[in-house]
PDB file of C-alpha atoms in Angstrom:
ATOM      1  CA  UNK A 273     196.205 163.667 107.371  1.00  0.00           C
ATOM      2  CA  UNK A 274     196.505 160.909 104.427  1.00  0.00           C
ATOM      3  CA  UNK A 275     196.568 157.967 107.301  1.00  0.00           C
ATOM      4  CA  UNK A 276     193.401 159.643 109.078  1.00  0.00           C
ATOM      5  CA  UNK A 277     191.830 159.828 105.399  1.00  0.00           C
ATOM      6  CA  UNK A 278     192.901 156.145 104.438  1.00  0.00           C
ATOM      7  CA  UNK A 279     191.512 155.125 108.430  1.00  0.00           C
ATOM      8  CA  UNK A 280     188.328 157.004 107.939  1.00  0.00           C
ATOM      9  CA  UNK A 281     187.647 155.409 104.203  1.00  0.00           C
ATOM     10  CA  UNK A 282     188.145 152.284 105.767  1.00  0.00           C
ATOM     11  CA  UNK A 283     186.134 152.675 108.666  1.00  0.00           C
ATOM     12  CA  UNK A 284     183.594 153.850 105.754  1.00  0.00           C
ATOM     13  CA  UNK A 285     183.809 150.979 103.764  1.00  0.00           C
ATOM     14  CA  UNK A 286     183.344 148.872 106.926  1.00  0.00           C
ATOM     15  CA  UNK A 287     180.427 150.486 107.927  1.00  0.00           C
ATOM     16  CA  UNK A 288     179.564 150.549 104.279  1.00  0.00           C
ATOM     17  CA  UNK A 289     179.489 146.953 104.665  1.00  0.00           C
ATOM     18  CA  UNK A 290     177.858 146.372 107.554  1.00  0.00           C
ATOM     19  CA  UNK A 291     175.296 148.673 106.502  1.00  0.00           C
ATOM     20  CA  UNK A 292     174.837 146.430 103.568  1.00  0.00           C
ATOM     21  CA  UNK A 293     174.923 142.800 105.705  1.00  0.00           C
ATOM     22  CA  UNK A 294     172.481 145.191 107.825  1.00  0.00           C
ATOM     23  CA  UNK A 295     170.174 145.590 105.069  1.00  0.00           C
ATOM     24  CA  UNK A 296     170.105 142.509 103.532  1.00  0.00           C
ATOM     25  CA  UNK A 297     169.298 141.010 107.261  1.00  0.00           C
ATOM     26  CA  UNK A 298     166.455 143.710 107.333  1.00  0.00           C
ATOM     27  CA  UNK A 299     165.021 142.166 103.859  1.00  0.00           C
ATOM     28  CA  UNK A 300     165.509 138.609 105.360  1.00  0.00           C
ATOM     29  CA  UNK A 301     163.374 139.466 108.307  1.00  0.00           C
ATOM     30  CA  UNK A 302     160.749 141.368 106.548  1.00  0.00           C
ATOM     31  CA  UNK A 303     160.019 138.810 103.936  1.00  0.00           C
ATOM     32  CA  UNK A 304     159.948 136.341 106.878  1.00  0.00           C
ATOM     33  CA  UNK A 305     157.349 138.448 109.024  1.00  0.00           C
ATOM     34  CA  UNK A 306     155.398 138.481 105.818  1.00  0.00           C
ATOM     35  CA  UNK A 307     155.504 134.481 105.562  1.00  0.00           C
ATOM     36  CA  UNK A 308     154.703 134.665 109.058  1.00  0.00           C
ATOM     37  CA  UNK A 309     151.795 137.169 108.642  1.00  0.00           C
ATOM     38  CA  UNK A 310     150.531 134.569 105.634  1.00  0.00           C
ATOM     39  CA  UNK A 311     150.956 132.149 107.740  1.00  0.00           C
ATOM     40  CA  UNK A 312     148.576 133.664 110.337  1.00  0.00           C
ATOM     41  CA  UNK A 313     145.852 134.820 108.195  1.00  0.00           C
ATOM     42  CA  UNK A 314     145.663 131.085 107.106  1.00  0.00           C
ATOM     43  CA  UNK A 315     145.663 130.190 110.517  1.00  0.00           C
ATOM     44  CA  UNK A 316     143.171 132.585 111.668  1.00  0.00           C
ATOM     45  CA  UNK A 317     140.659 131.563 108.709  1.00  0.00           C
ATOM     46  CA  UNK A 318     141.229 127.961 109.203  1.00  0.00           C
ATOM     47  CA  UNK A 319     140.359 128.915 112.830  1.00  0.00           C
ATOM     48  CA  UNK A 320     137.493 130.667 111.760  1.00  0.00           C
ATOM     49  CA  UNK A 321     136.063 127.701 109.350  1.00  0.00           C
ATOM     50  CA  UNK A 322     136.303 125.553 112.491  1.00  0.00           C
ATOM     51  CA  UNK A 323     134.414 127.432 114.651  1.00  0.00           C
ATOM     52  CA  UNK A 324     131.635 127.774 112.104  1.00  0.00           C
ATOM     53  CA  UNK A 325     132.131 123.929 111.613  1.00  0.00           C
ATOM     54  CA  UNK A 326     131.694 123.591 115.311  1.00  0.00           C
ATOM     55  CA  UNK A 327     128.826 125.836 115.535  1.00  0.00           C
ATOM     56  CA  UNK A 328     127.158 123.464 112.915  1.00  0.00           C
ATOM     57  CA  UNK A 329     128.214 120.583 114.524  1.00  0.00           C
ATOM     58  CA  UNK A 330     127.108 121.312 117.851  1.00  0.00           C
ATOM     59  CA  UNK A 331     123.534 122.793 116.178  1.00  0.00           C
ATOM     60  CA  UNK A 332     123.442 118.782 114.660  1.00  0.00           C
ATOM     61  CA  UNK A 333     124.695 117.450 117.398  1.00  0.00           C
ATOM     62  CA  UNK A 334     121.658 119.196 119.402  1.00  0.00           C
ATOM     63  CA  UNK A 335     119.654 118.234 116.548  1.00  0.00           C
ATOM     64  CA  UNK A 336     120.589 114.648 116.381  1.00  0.00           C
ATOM     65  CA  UNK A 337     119.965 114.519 120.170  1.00  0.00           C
ATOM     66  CA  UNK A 338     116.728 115.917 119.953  1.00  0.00           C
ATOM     67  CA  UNK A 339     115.643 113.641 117.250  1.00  0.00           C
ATOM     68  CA  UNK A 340     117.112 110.392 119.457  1.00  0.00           C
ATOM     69  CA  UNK A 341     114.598 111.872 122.382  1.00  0.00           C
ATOM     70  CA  UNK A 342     111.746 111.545 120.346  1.00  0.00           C
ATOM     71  CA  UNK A 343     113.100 108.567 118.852  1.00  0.00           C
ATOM     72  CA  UNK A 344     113.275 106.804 122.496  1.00  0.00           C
ATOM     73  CA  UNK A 345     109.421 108.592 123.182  1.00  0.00           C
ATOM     74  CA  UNK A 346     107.579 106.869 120.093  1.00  0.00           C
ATOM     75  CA  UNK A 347     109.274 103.673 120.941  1.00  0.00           C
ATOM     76  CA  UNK A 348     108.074 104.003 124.526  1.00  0.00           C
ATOM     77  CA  UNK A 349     104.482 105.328 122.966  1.00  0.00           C
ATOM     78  CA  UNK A 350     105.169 102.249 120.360  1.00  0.00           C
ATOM     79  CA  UNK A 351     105.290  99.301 123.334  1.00  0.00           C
ATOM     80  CA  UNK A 352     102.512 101.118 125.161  1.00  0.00           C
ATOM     81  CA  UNK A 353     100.232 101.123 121.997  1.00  0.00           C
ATOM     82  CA  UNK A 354     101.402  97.010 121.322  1.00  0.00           C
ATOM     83  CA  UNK A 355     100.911  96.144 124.934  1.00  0.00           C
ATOM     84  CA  UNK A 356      97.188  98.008 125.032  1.00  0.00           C
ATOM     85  CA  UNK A 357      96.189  95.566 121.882  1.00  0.00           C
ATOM     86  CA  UNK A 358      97.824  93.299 123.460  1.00  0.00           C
ATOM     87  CA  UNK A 359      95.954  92.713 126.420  1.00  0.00           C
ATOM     88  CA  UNK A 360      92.374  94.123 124.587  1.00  0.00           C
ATOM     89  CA  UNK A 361      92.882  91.128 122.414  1.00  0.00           C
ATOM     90  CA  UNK A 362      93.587  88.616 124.910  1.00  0.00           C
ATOM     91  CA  UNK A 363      90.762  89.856 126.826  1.00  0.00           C
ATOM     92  CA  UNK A 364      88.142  90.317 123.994  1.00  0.00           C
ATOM     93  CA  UNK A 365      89.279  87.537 121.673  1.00  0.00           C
ATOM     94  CA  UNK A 366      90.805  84.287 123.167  1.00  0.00           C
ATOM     95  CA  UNK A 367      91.804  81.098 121.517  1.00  0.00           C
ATOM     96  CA  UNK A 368      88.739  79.066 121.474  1.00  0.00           C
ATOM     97  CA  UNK A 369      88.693  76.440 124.328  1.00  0.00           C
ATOM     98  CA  UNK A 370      87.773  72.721 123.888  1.00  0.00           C
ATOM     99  CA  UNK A 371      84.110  72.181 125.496  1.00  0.00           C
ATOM    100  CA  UNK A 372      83.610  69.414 128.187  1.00  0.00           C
ATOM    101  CA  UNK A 373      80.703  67.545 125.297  1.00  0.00           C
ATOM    102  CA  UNK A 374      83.702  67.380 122.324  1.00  0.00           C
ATOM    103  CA  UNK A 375      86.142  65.902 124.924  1.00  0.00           C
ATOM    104  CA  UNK A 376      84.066  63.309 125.514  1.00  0.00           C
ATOM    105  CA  UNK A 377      83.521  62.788 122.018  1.00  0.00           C
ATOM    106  CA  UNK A 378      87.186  62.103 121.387  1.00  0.00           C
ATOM    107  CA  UNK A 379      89.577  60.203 123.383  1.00  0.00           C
ATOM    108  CA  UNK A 380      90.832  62.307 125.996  1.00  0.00           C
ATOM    109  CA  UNK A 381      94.932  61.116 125.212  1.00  0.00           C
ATOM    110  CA  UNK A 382      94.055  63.041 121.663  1.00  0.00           C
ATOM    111  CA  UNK A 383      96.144  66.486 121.219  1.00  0.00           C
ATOM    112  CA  UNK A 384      94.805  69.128 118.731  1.00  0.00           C
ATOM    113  CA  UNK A 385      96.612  68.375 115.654  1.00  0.00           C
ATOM    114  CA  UNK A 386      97.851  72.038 115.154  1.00  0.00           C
ATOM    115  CA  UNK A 387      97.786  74.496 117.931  1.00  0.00           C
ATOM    116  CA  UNK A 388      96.020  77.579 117.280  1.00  0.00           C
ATOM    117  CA  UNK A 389      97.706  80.951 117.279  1.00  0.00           C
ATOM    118  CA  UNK A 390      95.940  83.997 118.977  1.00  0.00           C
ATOM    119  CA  UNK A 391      94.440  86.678 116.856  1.00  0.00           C
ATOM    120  CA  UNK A 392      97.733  89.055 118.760  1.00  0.00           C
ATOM    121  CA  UNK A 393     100.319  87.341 116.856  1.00  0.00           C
ATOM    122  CA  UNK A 394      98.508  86.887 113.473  1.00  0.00           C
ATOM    123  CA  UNK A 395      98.425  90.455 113.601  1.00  0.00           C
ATOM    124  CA  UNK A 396     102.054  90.800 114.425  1.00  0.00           C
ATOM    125  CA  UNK A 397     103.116  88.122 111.627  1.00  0.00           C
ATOM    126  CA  UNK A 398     101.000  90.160 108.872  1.00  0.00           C
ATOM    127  CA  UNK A 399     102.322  93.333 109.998  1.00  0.00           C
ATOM    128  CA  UNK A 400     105.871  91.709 109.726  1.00  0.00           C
ATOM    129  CA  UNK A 401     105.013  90.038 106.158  1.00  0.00           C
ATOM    130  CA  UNK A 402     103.940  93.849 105.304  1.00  0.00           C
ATOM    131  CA  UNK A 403     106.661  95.466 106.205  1.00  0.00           C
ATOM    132  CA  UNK A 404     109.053  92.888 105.214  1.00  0.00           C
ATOM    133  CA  UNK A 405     108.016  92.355 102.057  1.00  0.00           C
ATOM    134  CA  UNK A 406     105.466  95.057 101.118  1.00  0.00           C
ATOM    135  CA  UNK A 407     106.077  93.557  96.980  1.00  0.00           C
ATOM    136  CA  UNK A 408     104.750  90.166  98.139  1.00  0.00           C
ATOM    137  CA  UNK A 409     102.725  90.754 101.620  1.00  0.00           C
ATOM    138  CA  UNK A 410      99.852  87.990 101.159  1.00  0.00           C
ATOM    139  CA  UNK A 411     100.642  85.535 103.761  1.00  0.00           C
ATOM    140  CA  UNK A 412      99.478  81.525 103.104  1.00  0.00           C
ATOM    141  CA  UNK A 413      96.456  80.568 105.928  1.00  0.00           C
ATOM    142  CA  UNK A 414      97.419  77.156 107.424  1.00  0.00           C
ATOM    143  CA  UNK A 415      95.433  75.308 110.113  1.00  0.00           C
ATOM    144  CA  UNK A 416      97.150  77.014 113.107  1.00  0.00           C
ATOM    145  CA  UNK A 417      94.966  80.116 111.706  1.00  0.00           C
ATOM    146  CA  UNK A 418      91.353  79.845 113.652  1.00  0.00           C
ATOM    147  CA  UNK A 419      88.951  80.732 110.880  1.00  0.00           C
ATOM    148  CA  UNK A 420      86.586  82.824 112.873  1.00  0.00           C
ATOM    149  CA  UNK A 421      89.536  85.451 113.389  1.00  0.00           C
ATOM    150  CA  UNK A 422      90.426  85.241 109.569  1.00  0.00           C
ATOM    151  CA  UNK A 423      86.834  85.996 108.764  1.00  0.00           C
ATOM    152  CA  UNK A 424      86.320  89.084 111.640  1.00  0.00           C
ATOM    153  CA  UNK A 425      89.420  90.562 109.672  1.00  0.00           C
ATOM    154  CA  UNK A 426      88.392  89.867 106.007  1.00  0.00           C
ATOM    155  CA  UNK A 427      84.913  91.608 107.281  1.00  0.00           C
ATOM    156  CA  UNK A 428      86.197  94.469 108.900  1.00  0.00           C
ATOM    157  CA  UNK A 429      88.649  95.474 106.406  1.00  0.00           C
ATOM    158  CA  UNK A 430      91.530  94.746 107.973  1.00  0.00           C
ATOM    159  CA  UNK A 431      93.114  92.523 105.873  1.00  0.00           C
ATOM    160  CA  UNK A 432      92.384  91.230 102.014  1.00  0.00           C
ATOM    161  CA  UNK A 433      92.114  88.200 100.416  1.00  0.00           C
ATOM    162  CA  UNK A 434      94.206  87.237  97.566  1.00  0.00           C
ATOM    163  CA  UNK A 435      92.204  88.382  93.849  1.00  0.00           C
ATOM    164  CA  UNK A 436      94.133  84.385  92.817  1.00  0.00           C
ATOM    165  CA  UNK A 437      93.996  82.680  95.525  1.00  0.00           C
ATOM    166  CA  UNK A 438      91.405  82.659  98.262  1.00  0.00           C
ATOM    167  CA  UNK A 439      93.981  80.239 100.905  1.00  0.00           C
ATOM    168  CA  UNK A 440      96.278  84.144 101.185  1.00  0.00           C
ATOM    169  CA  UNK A 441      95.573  87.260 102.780  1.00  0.00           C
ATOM    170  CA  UNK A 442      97.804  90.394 103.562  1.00  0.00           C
ATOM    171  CA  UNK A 443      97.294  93.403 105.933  1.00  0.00           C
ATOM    172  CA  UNK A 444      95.421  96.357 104.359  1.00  0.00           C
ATOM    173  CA  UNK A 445      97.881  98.790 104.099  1.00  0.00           C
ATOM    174  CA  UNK A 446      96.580 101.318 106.208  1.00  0.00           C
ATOM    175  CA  UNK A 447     100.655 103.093 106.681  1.00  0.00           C
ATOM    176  CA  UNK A 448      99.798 104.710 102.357  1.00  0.00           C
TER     177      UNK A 448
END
């Protein structure tokens, strides 16, 4: 009876023991599914910040393409608009062309000291000095300037002389 007693209280202690090495495994593994379950929930609201950074992204991303379509339609609408002056000024107001009586008058091997620029492109070179340089727009007339065109847009409004200096004009700002 004493060596069944003395078996039994070691077959105690062993399970005792393993009982123990049982439950400290058992702590082990539940604080680990608890990092794990942290772990998760980070995951799930990083997931969840992405997807709402998605959703924005895409809404931008339809935005941005959007604004590129109507982007790509004013320029379109832009080159229409410049080739429509464009050919109304080359049609309505031409470079002025050397009569048969003045040729005569000079010697025929005689070029035109400064070629004339069309009434299109001083246009284009004050809307550039505007734009460029809206601080300092007043552009310098030179000879290449035909002075019936400067005068047709002093007297329309379209552009303004200089209050200093009568030889400059600029664009009237018609864009403020």
């Amino acid at each position: 009876l004493q060596k069944v007693k003395n078996d039994l209280e070691m077959v105690l202690s062993i399970v005792q023991s393993k009982n123990k090495k049982i439950e400290e495994d058992l702590k082990r593994e539940q604080q680990w599914h608890e990092e794990q379950e942290q772990i998760l929930d980070a995951l799930n609201g990083i997931e969840e910040e992405m997807k709402k950074q998605v959703v924005r992204f895409s809404e931008k991303s339809r935005e941005f393409q959007e604004l590129k379509n109507e982007m790509l339609k004013l320029r379109a609408y832009k080159e229409e608009l410049v080739n429509a002056l464009s050919e109304f000024l080359e049609e309505h107001f031409p470079l002025p062309q050397k009569s048969g009586s003045a040729k005569k008058k000079k010697n025929s091997s005689e070029e035109p000291a400064v070629q004339l620029i069309t009434l299109h492109e001083i246009l284009e070179i004050l809307i550039k000095k505007l734009m460029s340089t809206p601080h300092e727009p007043y552009l310098t007339i030179n000879d290449s300037f035909w002075p019936p065109y400067i005068e047709l847009l002093l007297r329309y409004g379209i552009a303004l002389r200089h209050p200093e200096d009568p030889n400059r004009i600029r664009l009237e700002a018609f864009h403020q």
